[in-house]
Structure formats: structure tokens, C-alpha cells
Short mmCIF file of C-alpha atoms in Angstrom, two decimals:
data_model
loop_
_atom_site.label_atom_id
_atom_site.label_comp_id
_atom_site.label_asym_id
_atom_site.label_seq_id
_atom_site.Cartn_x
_atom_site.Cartn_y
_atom_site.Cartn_z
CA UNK A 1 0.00 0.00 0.00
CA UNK A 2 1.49 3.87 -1.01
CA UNK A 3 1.32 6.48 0.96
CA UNK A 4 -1.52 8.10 -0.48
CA UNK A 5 -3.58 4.73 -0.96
CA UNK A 6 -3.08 4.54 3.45
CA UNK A 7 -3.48 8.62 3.67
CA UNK A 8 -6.86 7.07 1.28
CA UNK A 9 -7.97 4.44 3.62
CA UNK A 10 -7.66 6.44 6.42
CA UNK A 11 -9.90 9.08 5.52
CA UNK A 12 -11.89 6.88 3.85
CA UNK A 13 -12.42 4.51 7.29
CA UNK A 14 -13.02 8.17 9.60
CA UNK A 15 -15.44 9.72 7.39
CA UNK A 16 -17.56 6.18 7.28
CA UNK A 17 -17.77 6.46 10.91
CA UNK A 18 -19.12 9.94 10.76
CA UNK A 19 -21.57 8.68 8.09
CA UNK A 20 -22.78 6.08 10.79
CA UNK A 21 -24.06 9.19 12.90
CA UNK A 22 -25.72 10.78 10.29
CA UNK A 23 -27.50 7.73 9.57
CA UNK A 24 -28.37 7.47 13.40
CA UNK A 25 -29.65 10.84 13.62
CA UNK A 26 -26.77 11.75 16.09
CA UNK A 27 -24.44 13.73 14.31
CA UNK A 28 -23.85 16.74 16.20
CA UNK A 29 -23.75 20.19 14.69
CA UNK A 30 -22.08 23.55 16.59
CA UNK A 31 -24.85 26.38 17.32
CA UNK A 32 -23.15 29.49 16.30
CA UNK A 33 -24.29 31.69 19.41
CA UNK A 34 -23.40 35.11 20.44
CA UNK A 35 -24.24 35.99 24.40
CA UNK A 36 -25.69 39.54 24.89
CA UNK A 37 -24.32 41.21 27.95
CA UNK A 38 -27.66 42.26 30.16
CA UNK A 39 -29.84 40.54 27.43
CA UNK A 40 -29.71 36.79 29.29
CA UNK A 41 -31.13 34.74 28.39
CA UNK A 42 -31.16 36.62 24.92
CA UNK A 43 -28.71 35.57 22.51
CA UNK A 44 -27.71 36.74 18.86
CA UNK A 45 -27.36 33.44 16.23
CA UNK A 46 -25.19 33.62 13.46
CA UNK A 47 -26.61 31.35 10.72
CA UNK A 48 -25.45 30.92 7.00
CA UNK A 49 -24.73 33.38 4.52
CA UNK A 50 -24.77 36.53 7.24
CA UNK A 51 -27.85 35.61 8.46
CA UNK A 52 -28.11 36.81 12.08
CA UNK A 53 -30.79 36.59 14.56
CA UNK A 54 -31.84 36.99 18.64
CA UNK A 55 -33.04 34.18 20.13
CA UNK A 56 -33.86 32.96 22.84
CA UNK A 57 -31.56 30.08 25.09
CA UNK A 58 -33.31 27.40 26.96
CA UNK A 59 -30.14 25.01 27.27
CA UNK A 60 -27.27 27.02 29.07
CA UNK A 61 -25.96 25.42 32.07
CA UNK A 62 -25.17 29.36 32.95
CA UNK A 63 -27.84 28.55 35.49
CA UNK A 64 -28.05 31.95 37.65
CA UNK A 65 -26.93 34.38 34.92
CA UNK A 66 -23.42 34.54 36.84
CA UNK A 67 -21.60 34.97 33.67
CA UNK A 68 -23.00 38.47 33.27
CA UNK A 69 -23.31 39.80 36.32
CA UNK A 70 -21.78 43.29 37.23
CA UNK A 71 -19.68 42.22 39.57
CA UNK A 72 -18.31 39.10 38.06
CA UNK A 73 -17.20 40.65 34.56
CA UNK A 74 -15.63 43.90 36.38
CA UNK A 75 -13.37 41.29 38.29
CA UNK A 76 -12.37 39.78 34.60
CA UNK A 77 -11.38 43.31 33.19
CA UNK A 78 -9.87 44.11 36.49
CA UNK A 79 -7.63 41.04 36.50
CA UNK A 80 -6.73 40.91 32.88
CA UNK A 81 -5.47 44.68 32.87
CA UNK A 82 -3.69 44.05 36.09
CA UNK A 83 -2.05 40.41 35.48
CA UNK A 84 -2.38 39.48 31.95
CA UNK A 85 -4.53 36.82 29.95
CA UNK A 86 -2.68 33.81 31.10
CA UNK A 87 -1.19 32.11 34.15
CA UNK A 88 2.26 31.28 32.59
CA UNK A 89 2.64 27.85 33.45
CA UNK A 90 1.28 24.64 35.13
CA UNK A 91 0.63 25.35 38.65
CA UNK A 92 3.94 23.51 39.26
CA UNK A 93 6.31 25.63 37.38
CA UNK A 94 5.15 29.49 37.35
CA UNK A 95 1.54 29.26 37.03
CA UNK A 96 -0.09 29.16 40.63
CA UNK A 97 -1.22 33.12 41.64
CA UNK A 98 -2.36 34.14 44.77
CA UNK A 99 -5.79 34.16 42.49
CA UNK A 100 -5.38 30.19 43.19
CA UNK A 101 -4.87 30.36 46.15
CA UNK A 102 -7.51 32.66 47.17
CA UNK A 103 -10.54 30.51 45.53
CA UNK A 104 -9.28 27.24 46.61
CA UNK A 105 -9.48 28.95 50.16
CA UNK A 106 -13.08 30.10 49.51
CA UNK A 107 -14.12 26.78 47.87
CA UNK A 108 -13.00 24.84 50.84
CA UNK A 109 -14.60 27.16 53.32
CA UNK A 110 -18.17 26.48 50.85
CA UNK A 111 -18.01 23.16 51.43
CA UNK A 112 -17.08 23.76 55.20
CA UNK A 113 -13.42 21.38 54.64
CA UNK A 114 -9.84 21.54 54.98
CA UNK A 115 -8.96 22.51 51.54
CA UNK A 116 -9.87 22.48 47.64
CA UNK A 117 -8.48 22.03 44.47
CA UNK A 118 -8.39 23.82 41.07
CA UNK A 119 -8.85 21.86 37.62
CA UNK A 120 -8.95 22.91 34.05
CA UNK A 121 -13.22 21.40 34.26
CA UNK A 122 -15.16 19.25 35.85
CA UNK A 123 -14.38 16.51 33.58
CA UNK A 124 -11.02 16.64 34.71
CA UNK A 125 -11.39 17.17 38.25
CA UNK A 126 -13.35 13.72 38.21
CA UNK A 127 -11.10 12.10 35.93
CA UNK A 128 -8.11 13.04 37.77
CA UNK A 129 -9.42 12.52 41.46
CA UNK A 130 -11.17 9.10 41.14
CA UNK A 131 -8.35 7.75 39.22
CA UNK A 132 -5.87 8.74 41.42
CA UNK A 133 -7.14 7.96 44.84
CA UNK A 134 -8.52 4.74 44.12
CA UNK A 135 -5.37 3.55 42.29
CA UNK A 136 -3.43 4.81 45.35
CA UNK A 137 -5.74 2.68 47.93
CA UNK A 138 -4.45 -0.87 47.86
CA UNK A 139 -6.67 -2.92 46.35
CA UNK A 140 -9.63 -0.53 46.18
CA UNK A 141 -12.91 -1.24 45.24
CA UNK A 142 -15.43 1.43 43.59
CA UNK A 143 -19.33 1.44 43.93
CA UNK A 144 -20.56 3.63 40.81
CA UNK A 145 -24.02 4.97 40.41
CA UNK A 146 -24.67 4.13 36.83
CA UNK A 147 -26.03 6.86 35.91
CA UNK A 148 -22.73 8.57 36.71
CA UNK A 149 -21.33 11.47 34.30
CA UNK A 150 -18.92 10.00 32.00
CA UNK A 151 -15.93 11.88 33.92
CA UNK A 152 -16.83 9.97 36.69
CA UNK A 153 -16.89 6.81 34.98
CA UNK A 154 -13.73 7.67 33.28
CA UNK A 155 -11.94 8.07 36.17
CA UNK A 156 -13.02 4.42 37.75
CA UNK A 157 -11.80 2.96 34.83
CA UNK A 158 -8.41 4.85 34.76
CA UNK A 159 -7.61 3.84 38.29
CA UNK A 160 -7.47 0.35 37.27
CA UNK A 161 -9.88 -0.86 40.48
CA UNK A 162 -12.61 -3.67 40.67
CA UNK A 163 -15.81 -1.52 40.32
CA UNK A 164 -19.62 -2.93 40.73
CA UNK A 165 -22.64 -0.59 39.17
CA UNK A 166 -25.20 -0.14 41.46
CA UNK A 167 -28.63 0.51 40.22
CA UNK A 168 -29.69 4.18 40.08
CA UNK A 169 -30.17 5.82 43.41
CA UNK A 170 -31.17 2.58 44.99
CA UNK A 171 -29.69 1.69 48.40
CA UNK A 172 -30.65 -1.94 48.64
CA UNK A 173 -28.88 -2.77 45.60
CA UNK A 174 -25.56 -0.76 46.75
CA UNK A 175 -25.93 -2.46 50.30
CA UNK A 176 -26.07 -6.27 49.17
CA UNK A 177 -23.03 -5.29 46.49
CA UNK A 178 -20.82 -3.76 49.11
CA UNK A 179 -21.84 -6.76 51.77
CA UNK A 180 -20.23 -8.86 49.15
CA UNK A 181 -16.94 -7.35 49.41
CA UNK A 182 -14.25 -8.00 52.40
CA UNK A 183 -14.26 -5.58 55.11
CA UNK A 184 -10.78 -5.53 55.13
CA UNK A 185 -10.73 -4.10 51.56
CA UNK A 186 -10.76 -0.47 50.99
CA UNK A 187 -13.89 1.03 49.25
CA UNK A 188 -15.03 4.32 47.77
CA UNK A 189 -19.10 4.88 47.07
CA UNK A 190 -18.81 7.16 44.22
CA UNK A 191 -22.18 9.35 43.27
CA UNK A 192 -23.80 12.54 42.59
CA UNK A 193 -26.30 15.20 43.60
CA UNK A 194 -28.34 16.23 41.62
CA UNK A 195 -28.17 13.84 38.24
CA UNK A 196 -28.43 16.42 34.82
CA UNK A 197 -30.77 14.67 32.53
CA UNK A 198 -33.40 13.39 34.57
CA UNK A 199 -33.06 15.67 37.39
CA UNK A 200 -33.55 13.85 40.10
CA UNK A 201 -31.12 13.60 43.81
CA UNK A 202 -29.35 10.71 45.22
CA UNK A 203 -30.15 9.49 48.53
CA UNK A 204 -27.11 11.21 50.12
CA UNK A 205 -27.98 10.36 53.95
CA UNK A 206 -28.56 6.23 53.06
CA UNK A 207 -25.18 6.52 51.08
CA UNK A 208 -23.19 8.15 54.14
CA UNK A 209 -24.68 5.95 56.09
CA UNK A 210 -23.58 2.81 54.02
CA UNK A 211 -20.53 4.12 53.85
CA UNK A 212 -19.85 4.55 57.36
CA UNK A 213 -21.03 1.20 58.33
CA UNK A 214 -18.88 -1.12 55.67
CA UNK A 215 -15.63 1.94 56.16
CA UNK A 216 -16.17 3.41 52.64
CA UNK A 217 -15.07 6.48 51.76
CA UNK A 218 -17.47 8.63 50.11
CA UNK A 219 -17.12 10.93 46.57
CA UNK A 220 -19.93 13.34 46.03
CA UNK A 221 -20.22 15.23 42.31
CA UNK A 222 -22.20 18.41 43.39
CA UNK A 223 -21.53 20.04 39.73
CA UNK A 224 -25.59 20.32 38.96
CA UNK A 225 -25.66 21.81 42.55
CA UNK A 226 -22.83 24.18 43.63
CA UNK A 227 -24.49 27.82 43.54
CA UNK A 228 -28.21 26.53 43.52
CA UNK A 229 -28.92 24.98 46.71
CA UNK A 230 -28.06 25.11 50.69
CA UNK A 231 -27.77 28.57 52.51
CA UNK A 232 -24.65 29.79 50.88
CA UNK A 233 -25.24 27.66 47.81
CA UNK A 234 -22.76 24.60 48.85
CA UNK A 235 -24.76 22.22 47.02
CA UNK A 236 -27.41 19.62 48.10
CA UNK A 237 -25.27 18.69 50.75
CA UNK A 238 -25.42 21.66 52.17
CA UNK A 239 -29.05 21.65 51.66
CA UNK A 240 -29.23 18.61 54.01
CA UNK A 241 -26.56 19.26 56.30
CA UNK A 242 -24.30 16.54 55.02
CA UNK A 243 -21.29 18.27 53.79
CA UNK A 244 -19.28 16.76 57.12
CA UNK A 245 -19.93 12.83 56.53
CA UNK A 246 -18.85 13.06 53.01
CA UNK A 247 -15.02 12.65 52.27
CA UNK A 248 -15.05 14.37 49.29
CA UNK A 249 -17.12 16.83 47.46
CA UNK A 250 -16.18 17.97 43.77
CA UNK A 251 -18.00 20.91 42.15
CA UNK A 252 -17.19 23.49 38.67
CA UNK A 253 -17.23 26.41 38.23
CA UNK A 254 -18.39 26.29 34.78
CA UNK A 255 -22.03 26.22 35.79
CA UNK A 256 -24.08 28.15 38.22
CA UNK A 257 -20.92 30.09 38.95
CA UNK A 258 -20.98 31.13 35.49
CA UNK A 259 -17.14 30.85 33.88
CA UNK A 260 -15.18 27.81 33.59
CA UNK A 261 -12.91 24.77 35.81
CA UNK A 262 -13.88 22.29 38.57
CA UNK A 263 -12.60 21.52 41.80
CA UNK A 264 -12.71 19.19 44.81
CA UNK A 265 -12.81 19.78 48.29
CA UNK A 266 -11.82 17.07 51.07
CA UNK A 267 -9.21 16.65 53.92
CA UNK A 268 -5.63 18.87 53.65
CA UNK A 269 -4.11 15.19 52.88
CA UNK A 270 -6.97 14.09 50.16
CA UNK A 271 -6.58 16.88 48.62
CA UNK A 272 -2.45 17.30 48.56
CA UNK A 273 -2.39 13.36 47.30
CA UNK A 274 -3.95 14.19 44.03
CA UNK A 275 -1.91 17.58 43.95
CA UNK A 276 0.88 15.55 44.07
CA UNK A 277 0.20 12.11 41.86
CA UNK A 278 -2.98 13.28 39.22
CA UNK A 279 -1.40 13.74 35.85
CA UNK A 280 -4.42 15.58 34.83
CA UNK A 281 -3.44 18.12 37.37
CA UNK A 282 0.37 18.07 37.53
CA UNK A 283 0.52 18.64 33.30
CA UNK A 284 -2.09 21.01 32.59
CA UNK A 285 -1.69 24.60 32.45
CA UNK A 286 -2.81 26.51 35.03
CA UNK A 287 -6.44 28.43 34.62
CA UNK A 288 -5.96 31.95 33.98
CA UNK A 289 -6.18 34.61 36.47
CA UNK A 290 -8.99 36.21 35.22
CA UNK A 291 -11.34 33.45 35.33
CA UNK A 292 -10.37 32.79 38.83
CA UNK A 293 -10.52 36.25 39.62
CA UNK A 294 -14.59 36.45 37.89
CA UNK A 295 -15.28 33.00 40.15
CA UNK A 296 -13.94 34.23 43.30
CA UNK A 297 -16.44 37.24 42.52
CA UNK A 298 -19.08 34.27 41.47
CA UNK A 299 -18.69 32.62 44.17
CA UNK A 300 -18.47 34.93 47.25
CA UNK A 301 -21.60 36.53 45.94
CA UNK A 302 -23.83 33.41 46.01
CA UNK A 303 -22.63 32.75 49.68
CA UNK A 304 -23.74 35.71 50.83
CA UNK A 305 -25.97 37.25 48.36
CA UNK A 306 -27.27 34.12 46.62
CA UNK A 307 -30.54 33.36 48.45
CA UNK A 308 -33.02 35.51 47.03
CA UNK A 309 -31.78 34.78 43.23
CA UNK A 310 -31.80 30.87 44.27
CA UNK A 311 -35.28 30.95 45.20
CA UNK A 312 -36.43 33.01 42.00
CA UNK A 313 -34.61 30.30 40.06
CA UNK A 314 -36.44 27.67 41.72
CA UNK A 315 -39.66 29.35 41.05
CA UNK A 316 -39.28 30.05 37.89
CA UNK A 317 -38.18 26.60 36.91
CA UNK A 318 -41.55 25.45 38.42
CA UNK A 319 -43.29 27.67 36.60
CA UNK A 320 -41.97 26.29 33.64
CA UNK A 321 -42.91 22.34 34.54
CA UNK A 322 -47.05 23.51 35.18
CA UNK A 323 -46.72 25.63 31.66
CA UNK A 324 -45.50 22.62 29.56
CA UNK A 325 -47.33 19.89 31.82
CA UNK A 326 -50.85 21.73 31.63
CA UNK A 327 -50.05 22.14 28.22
CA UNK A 328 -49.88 18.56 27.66
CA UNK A 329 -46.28 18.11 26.84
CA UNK A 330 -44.07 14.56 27.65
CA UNK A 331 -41.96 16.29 30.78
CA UNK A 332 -40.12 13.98 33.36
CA UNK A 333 -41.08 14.63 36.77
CA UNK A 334 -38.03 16.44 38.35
CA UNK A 335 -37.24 17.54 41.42
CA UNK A 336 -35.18 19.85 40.13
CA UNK A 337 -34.39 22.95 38.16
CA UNK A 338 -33.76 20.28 35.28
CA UNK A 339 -36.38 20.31 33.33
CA UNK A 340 -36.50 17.48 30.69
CA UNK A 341 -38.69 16.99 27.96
CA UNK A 342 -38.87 13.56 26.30
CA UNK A 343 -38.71 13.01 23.01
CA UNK A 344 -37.54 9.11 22.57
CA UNK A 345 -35.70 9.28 18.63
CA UNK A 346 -32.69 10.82 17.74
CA UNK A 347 -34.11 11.94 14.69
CA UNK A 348 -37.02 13.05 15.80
CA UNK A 349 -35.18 15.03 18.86
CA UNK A 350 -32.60 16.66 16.28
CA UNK A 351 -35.92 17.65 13.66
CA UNK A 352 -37.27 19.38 16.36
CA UNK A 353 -34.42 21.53 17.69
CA UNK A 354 -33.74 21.99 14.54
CA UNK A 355 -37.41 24.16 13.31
CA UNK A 356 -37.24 25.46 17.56
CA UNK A 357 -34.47 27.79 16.22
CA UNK A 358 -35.14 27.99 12.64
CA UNK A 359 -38.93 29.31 12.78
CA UNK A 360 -39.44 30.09 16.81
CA UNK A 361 -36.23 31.91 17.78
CA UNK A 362 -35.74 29.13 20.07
CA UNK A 363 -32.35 27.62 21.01
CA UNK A 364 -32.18 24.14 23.20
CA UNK A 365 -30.07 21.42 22.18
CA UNK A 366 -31.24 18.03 21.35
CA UNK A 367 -29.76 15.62 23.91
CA UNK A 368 -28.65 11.75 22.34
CA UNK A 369 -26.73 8.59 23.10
CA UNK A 370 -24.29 8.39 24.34
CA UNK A 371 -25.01 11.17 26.90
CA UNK A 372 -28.45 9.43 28.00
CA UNK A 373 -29.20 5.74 26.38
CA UNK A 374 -30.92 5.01 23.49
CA UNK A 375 -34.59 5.38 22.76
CA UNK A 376 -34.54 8.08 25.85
CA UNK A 377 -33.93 11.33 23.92
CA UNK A 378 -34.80 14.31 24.84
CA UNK A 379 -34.72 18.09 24.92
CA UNK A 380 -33.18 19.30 28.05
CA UNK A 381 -34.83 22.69 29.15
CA UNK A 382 -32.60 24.93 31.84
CA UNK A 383 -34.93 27.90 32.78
CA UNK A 384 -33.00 31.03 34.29
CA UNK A 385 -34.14 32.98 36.92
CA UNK A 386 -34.66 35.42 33.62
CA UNK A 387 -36.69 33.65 32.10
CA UNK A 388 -40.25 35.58 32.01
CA UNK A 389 -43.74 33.88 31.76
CA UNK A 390 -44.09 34.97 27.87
CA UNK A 391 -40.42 33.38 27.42
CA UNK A 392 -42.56 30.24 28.86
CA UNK A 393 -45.79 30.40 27.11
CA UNK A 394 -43.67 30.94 23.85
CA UNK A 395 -41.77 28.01 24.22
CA UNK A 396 -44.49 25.68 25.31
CA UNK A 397 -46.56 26.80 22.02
CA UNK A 398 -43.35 25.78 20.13
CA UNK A 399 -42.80 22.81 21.83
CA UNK A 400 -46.81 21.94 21.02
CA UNK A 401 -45.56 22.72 17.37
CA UNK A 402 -42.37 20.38 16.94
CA UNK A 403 -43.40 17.35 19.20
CA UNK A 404 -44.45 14.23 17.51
CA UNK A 405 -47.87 13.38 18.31
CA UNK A 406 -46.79 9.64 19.32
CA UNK A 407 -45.65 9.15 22.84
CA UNK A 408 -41.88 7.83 23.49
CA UNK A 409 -41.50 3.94 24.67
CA UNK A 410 -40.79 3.81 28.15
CA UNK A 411 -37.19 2.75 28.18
CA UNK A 412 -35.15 1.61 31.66
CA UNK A 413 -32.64 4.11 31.61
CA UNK A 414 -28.86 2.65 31.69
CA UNK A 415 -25.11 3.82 31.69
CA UNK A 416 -22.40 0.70 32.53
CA UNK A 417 -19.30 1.90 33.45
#
């Protein structure tokens, strides 16, 4: 075979595979969106051929509007003028600021524990923590929600451990697995809050209290949380006053704090272990100043200004839930802000996206395998505390619009590890 006949295959054997999810129906296309400073949740679409348009966003996981409040961009400019665009390094070699320093200090104090860590995202923090401090714990086994995000899973499989799935949420089913297991052997329960697509929250009391009877140690994802829910907005944890029994609790930033990274939070030496082994940490460059200056702004604003805007967030998303249910739409019960709508075809999910933005100014992302499991896709609505009542009664005529007629199958929704 030549050079160009393997350059030939090659191509030939990448592009099939991209064929395969166009057939599918989950092929995914970029949204060309432009966000409107003091417009949210406005946004200006740039289509083909010049073609611009506002619309409106349903899908941001900009949950409180953090990324355009006053405060939060003025600490941006601030930084950028005063310390430049990038950190300079890996935190290791030139790159840690006292802007580090200064948010890992306030995230640890949100979560009420000894210290925090900085990550390039969420994904990362997960990847990196779970796969480091399982591999490090001889002979470690891992108890996974399967409905766990894909970092999470990620992670278990990169620490090389035995790992069991335990059924979504259920604590009978994680109680006979771990049973199964020798006492002697460390374990790590590994779950999160509030779970994005359906919307619904783990049983965080029953888990802590699993893991304190068979000596696990306990790994919370409060990413869907952080910002939204307990008194300074420290997550559902918070909410329940659980943050102490958990041993770790890992968050972003990227979210309801409006900008971008994750974290964890845990003990000084749970938290200086992955510092010091996590590849993911020790060879990535260090976040800028800038956006750790605009979080730090994020995030000491929610903890002691955040209640009021938390509660109008929770309102309005349950507005939104009696618009579309009295309107006779397929949404999931959530207990949530998440507000899912399902569709049940890939096809069928991306067609209707699709005329949402072309002829209703509407922008919300279809959501496919392999982020939820076949035959359960769906249209994932995030309402803002923005969002008015005619944003609402707009979208749910839309919705009435683009909807198949048929209801989905009911499918047993599934993610292995």
C-alpha cells in the first residue's frame, strides 16, 4: 500500500464512521451563538450566509446568569489589565497566583473542609481525582451509580480498580453489592447530587450511612448543585446538612458560577495526594487569572448574596414544569431545576431543535446517546431565573408545534461503566 492509498484508507475509514451518525440521527452540529451582555437569556445566532438573529436560550448550564453579572465581569477586566490573559505555566512551574490560592481557600470554606483544588473542568477534576485515589488505595474497590457522568466513569476505569454498578439511586442494591466485598478491603461509594438529565437527587444520607457502616469512603459530584442549593449555595449537601460525613465533594465552576474549571474539596491530605500524583493536574496549564478572579467574585456573591436569586430560580423553573405539563407536553417529573422533555428518537429530537431555532427563535439542544441511552432522547430545558412567563408560554406553544404526536416507549434508563 502507497502512501496516499493509506493517507486514502484512512480518511476513507473516519469519514464512514461519521456517516454512521448521520444515519443514526446523532451527528452533532455547533450552534453558532453570540451571548448579549444584560440581554440573558437573549442571545444573537449567526446562521449561514450573514444571516443573524436573537433568540432565545433554553439550554445554558449558565444557570443563575453569573456569567454576566456586574460584579463578576468587572473582576475579569480588572484582572486581565492588572495580570495578563494567562497564568504562565502549570501550577507547578510558574503558574499558581495568589488568584489560586484565594478561591481554593473560599471553595474549601463552601463546602465547610480543609482545603480544595483547582482543575482545568469538571471533567477533569473527576477524571483526575477518582483515578488517582482509588489507584493509590491498595486494592480498592469502587461502587458507581450508573447513571454517573462520563468523567466519573472515566476516572473508575483509569484507576485500574474492581468496580460494581449499582442501580440508580437505589440503596438496597448498593448495600447487598458492598456486603459482598471483604471488610478488610478499601472502598469508595462514588455518586452525585443532583443527576443532569433526569433531574432527580441521590439518597445522600442512606449513602453516608452505608458508607460509614462497611468503612467506605465517600465521593460526592455536586456540579448540577454548587451555587443553587443550601444557605450559601454549597450544594445539596449543604441543603441537608451533610457536607461533614462526606469525604469528598467535587463541584465546577463552569455552571451556576458562570465561567469555567472544577474543583474538589476534602481533607488537607486528600486533597495534597492528588496535587501531588494526578497527571491531569500536575501537566495542565494553570487556569488563567482572570477566570479565577470572575469565580472568586461568582462565588463569594452566592454565599452571601445568593438566596433571594436561588429561590427566584427555583420558582421560575416550576413555573416552567405547570406551563409545559398543563399544556400537555411529555416532561419527566423532576425535582429539580432540570427540566426534561422527552422526546424518545434521535431523529425526531434533532428535527425538532432543529425548526425550535429555525422558525421560533428558540435555542435548546437536542440531547442523544451516548449522553443518556438510546430510545430516551430528549430536549433538556434549563430555565433562568430570567426567564419571564411569555419566554414560557412561547416556548411551550413551540414545543406543542415540533413534538411528535406519538408518545416515546418507556425505556429503563442505563449507563455501565
Amino acid at each position: 500500500m502507497t502512501q496516499a492509498d493509506s493517507k486514502a484508507y484512512y480518511n476513507h475509514f473516519f469519514q464512514a464512521r461519521l456517516d454512521d451518525l448521520h444515519k443514526e440521527g446523532r451527528y452533532r452540529v455547533f450552534a453558532n451563538i453570540e451571548r448579549i451582555v444584560g440581554r440573558y437569556p437573549k442571545a444573537l445566532f449567526r446562521g449561514e450566509n450573514g444571516m443573524e438573529k436573537e433568540i432565545t436560550v433554553w439550554c445554558s448550564n449558565d444557570y443563575l446568569g453569573m456569567g454576566h453579572h456586574p460584579d463578576v465581569i468587572a473582576a475579569v477586566c480588572d484582572t486581565v489589565k492588572n495580570n495578563g490573559a494567562g497564568a504562565g505555566g502549570t501550577r507547578n512551574i510558574s503558574g499558581t497566583t495568589n488568584h489560586h490560592i484565594l478561591l481554593e481557600k473560599e471553595l474549601a470554606d463552601l463546602h465547610r473542609k480543609e482545603a480544595a483544588l483547582l482543575f482545568s473542568s469538571g471533567y477533569v477534576s473527576n477524571e483526575s481525582a477518582l483515578g488517582t485515589l482509588a489507584k493509590l488505595l491498595p486494592d480498592c474497590v469502587i461502587f458507581s451509580d450508573e447513571m454517573n457522568h462520563a468523567s466519573m466513569i472515566q476516572g473508575i476505569r483509569q484507576s485500574g480498580c474492581e468496580k460494581f454498578i449499582f442501580r440508580h439511586n437505589d440503596v438496597g442494591h448498593l448495600r447487598s453489592l458492598i456486603s459482598s466485598v471483604e471488610r478488610c478491603r478499601p472502598k469508595l461509594i462514588a455518586f452525585e447530587s443532583v443527576y443532569s438529565m433526569d433531574g432527580d437527587i441521590a439518597p445522600i444520607a442512606e449513602f453516608c450511612d452505608i458508607a460509614e457502616e462497611f468503612g467506605a469512603m465517600t465521593y460526592l459530584d455536586e456540579v448540577h448543585a454548587v451555587g443553587m442549593y443550601g444557605k450559601r449555595g454549597g450544594g445539596i449537601a449543604e441543603r441537608e446538612g451533610l457536607m461533614p460525613r462526606l469525604d469528598v465533594i467535587e463541584g465546577t465552576l463552569g455552571k451556576a458560577f458562570g465561567l469555567m474549571g472544577g474543583y474538589i474539596s476534602g481533607t488537607q491530605a486528600v486533597v495534597d495526594v492528588v496535587r501531588s500524583y494526578a497527571p491531569g493536574f500536575i501537566f495542565t496549564t494553570a487556569l488563567p487569572p482572570a477566570v479565577l478572579s470572575g469565580a472568586l467574585a461568582s462565588v463569594r456573591h452566592l454565599k452571601n448574596n445568593g438566596t433571594e436569586l436561588r429561590k427566584k430560580h427555583q420558582a421560575r423553573a416550576a413555573t416552567l414544569k405547570r406551563i409545559l405539563t398543563e399544556a400537555g407536553l411529555p416532561v419527566m417529573p423532576s425535582a429539580t431545576h432540570i427540566v426534561p422533555v422527552m422526546i424518545g428518537d434521535p431523529r425526531l429530537c434533532k428535527q425538532a431543535s432543529d425548526k425550535l431555532l429555525e422558525q421560533f427563535d428558540i435555542y435548546v439542544q437536542p440531547i442523544n446517546y451516548p449522553t443518556v441511552p438510546r430510545g430516551t432522547e430528549r430536549l433538556r430545558l434549563t430555565p433562568s431565573p430570567f426567564h419571564t412567563d411569555a419566554d414560557m408560554h412561547a416556548l411551550a406553544a413551540a414545543l406543542q408545534q415540533v413534538i411528535p404526536a406519538q408518545k416515546p416507549a418507556k425505556v429503563k434508563l442505563r449507563q455501565v461503566a
